mmCIF file of C-alpha atoms in Angstrom:
data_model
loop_
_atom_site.group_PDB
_atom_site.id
_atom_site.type_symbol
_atom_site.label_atom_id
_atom_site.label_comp_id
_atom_site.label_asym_id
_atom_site.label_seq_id
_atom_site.Cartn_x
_atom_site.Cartn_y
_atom_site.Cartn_z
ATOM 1 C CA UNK A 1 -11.205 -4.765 12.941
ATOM 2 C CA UNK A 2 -15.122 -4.462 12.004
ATOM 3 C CA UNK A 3 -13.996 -3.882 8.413
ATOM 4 C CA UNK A 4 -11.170 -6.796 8.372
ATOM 5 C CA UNK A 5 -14.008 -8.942 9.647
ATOM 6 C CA UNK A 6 -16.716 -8.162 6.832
ATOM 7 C CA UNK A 7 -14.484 -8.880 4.414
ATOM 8 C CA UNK A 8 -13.342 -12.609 6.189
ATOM 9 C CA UNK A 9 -17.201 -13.462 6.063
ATOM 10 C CA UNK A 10 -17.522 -12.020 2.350
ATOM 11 C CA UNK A 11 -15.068 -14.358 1.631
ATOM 12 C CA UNK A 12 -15.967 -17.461 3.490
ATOM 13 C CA UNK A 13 -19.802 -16.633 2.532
ATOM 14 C CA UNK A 14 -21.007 -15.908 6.077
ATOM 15 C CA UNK A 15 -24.116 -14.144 7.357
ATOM 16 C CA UNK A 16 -22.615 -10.262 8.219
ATOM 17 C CA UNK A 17 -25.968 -9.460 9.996
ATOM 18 C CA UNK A 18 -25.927 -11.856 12.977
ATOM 19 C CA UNK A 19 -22.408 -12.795 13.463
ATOM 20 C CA UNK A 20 -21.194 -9.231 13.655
ATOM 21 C CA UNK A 21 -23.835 -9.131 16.607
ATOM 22 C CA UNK A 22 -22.297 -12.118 18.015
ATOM 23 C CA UNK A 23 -19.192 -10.854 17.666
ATOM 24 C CA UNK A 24 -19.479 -7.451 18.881
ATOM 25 C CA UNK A 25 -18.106 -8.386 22.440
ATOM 26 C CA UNK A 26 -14.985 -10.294 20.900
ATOM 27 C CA UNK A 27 -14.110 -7.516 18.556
ATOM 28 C CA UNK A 28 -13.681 -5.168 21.748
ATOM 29 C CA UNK A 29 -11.912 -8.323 24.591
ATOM 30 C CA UNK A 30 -10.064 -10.032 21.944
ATOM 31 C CA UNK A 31 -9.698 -8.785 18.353
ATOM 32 C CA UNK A 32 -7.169 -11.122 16.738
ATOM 33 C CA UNK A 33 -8.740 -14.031 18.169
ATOM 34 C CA UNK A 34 -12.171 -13.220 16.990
ATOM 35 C CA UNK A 35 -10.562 -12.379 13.225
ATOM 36 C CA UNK A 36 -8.525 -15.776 13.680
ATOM 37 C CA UNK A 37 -11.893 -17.557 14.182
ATOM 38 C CA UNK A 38 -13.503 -15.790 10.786
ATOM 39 C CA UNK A 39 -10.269 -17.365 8.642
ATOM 40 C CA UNK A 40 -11.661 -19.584 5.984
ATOM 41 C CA UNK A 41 -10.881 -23.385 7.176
ATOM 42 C CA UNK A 42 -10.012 -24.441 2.930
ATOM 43 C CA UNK A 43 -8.998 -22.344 -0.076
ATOM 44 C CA UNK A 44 -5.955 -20.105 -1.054
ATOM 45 C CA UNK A 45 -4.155 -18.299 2.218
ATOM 46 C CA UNK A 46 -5.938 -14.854 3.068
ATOM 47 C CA UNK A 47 -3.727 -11.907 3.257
ATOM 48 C CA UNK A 48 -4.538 -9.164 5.268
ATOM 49 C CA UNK A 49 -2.764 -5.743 4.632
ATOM 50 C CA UNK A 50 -2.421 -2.954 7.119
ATOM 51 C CA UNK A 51 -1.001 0.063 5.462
ATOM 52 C CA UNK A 52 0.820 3.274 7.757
ATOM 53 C CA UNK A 53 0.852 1.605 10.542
ATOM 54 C CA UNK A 54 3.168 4.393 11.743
ATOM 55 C CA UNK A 55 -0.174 6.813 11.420
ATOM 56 C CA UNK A 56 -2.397 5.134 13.230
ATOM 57 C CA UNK A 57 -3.483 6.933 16.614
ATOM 58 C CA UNK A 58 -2.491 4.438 18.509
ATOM 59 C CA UNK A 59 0.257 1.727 16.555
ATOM 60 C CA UNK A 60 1.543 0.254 19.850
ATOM 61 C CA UNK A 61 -2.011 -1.076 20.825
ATOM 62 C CA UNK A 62 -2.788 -1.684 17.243
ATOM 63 C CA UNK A 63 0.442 -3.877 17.682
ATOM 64 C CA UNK A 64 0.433 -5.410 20.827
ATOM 65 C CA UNK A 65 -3.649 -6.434 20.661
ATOM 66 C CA UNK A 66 -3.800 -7.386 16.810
ATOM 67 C CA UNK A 67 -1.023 -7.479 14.660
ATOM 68 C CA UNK A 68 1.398 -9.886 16.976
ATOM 69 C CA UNK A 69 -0.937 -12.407 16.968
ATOM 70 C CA UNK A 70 -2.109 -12.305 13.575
ATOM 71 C CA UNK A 71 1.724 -12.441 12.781
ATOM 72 C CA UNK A 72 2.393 -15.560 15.240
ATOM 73 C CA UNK A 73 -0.380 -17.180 13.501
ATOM 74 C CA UNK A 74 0.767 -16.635 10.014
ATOM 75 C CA UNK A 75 3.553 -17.988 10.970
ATOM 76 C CA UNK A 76 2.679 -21.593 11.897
ATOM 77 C CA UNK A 77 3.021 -24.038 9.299
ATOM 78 C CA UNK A 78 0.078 -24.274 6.875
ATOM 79 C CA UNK A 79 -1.536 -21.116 8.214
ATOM 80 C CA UNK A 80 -4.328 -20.054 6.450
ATOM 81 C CA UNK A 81 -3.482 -16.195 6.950
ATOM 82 C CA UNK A 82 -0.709 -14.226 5.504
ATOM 83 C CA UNK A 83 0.052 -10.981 7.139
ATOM 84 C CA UNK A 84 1.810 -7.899 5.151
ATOM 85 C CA UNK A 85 2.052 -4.149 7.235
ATOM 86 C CA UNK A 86 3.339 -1.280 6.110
ATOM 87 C CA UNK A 87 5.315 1.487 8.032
ATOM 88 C CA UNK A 88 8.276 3.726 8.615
ATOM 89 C CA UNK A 89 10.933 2.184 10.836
ATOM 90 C CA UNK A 90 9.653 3.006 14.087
ATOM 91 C CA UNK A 91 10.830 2.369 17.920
ATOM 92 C CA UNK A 92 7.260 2.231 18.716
ATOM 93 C CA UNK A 93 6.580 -0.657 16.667
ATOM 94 C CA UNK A 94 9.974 -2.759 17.717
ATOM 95 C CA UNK A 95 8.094 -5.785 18.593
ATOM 96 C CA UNK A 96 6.645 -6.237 15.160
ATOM 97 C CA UNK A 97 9.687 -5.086 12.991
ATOM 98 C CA UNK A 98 12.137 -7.050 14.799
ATOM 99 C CA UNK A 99 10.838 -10.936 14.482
ATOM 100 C CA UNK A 100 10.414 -9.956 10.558
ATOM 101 C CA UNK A 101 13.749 -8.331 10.361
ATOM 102 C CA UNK A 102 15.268 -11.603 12.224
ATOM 103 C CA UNK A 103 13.111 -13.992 9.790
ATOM 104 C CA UNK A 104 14.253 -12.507 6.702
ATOM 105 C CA UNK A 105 10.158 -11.392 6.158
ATOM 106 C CA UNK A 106 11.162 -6.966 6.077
ATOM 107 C CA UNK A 107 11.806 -5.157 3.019
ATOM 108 C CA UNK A 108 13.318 -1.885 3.457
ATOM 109 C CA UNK A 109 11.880 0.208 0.707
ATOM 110 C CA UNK A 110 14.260 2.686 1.411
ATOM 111 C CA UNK A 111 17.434 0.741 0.077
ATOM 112 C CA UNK A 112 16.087 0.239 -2.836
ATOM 113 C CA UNK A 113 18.315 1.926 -5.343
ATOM 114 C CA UNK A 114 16.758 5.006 -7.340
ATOM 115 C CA UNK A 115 16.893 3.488 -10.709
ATOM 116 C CA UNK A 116 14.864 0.585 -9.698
ATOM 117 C CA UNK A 117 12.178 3.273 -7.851
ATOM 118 C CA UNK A 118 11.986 5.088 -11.045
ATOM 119 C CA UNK A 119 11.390 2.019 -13.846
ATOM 120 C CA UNK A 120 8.773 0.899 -11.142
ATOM 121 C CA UNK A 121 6.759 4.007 -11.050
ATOM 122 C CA UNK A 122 7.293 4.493 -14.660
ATOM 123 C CA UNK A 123 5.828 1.419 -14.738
ATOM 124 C CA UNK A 124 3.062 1.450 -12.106
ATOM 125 C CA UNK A 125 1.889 4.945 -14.227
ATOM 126 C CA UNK A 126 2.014 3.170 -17.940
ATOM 127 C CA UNK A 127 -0.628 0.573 -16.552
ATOM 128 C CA UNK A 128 -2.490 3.670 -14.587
ATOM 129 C CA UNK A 129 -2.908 5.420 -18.357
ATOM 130 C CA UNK A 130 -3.768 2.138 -20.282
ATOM 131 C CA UNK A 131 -6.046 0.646 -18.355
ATOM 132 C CA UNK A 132 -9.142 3.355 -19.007
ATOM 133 C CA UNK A 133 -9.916 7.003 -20.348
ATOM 134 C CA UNK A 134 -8.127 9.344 -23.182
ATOM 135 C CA UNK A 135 -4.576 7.727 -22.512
ATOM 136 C CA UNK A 136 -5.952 3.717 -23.464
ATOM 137 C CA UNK A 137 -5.987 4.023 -27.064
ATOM 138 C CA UNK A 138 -3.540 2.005 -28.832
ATOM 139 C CA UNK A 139 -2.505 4.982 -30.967
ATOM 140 C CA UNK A 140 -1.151 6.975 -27.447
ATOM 141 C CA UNK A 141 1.059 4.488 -26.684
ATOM 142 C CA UNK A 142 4.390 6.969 -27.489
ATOM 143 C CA UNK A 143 2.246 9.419 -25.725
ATOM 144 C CA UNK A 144 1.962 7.582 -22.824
ATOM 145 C CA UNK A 145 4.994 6.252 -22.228
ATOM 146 C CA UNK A 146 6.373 9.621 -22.560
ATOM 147 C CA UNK A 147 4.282 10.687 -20.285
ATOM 148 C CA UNK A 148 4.465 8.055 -17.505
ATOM 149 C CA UNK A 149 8.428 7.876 -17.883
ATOM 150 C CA UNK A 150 8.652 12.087 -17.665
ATOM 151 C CA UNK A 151 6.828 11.568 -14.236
ATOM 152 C CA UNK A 152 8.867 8.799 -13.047
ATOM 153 C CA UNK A 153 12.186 10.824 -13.974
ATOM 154 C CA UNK A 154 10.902 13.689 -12.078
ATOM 155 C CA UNK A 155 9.653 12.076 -8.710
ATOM 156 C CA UNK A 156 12.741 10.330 -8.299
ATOM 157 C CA UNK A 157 15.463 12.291 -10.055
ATOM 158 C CA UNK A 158 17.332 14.823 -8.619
ATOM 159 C CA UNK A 159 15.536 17.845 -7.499
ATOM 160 C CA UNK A 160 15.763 21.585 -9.076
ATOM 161 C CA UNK A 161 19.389 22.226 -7.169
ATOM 162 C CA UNK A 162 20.903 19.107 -8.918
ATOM 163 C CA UNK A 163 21.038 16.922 -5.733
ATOM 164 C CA UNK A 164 18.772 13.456 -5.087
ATOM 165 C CA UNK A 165 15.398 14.844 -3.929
ATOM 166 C CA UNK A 166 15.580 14.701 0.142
ATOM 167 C CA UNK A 167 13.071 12.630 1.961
ATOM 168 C CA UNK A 168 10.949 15.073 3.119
ATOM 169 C CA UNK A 169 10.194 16.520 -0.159
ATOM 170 C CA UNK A 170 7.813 13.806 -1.350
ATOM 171 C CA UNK A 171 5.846 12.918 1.589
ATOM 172 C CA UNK A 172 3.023 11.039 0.058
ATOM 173 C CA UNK A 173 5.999 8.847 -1.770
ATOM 174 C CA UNK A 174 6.426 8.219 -5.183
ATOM 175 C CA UNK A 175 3.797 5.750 -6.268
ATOM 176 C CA UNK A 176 1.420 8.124 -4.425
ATOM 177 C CA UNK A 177 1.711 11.014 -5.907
ATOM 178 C CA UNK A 178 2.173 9.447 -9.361
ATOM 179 C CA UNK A 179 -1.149 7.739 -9.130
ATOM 180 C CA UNK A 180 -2.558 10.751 -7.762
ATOM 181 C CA UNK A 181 -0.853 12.926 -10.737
ATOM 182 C CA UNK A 182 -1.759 10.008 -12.794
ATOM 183 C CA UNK A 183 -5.863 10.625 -12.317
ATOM 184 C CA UNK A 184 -6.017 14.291 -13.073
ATOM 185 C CA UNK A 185 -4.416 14.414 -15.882
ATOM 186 C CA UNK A 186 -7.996 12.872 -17.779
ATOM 187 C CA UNK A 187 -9.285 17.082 -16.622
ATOM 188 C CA UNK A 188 -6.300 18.228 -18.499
ATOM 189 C CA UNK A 189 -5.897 19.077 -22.065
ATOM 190 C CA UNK A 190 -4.248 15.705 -24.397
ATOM 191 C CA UNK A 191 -0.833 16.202 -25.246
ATOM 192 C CA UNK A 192 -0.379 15.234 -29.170
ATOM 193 C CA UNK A 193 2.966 14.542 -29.379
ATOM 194 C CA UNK A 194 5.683 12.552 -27.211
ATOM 195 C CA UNK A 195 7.491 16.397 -26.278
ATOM 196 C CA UNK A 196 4.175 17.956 -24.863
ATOM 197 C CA UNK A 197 3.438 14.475 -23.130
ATOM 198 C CA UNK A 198 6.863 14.985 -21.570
ATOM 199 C CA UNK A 199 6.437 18.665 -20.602
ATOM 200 C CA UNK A 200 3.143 17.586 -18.625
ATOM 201 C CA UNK A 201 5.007 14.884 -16.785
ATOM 202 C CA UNK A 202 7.557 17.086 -15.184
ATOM 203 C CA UNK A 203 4.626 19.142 -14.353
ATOM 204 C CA UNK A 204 3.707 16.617 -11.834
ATOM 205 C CA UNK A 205 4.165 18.166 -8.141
ATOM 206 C CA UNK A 206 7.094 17.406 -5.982
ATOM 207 C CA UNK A 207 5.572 18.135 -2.512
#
């Protein structure tokens, strides 16, 4: 809550010092309401993103103290907030999943078909490698594309016993262990060609 509400006063250009001293109280009673009252009044919508929900120590307080109100407030007309969470499908969490599920707001990542998965990874890891370091140039552009597709093939193909890759086996997901894969490779070695660019993507760890 204490970091949700320094960045609400970055963004509508409050004083951190005093009002999180005013606020301390609220943050502990009544934590959506005092993040409610730090919502910018004019400008684009502000999102605010909780990721894992499911990993959180607590998820059903998290839940019942924070996140249902923020959602019931994102969802009056002309809200200024816009609410997005993150999390397995969870009995613990019912009272948050079910009003999105019932509004048409959840998308369940895991119906997404495999070949969509992998062209998104591929590429999630193509902008990853152009963006900065070895892989940018304009000259490593077969490289890289080897490279991002070989570890996009590999994190969502089927696994060494010729079946789709179970569940459990990637348990950081695809995109993280892509991006992960994705920032080590500047400490390895550059592949010259397109075929040693795709022998170092299907190095890239499956659990």
């Amino acid at each position: 809550v204490n970091s949700l509400a320094r960045q609400l006063r970055h963004i509508d250009g409050r004083d951190c010092g005093r009002s999180a001293i005013e606020g301390s109280k609220s943050v502990v009673s009544n934590p959506a309401d005092y993040l409610l009252r730090l919502l910018p009044t004019d400008g684009a919508p502000v999102t605010v993103v909780v990721d894992a929900l499911d990993e959180a120590l607590r998820p059903q307080d998290i839940t019942t103290a924070l996140l249902l109100p923020l959602a019931r407030q994102a969802e009056r007309p002309n809200s200024q907030l816009r609410l997005l969470v993150a999390t397995r499908d969870d009995e613990r969490l019912h009272g948050l999943l079910a009003p999105a599920r019932n509004a048409g707001g959840c998308t369940d990542l895991s119906t997404i078909a495999p070949e969509a998965v992998c062209q998104d990874v591929t590429a999630y890891v193509k902008r990853l490698l152009a963006a900065d370091g070895p892989y940018a140039a304009g000259a490593l552009r077969p490289v890289r594309d080897a490279l991002a597709k070989a570890i996009a093939d590999t994190l969502t193909g089927p696994g060494n016993n010729g079946q789709a890759p179970d569940s459990d086996v990637l348990q950081w997901g695809e995109f993280l262990t892509a991006g992960l894969y994705a920032h080590s490779l500047p400490a390895r070695p550059l592949p010259g060609t397109a075929e040693e660019a795709t022998a170092l993507g299907r190095a890239v760890p499956r659990s």
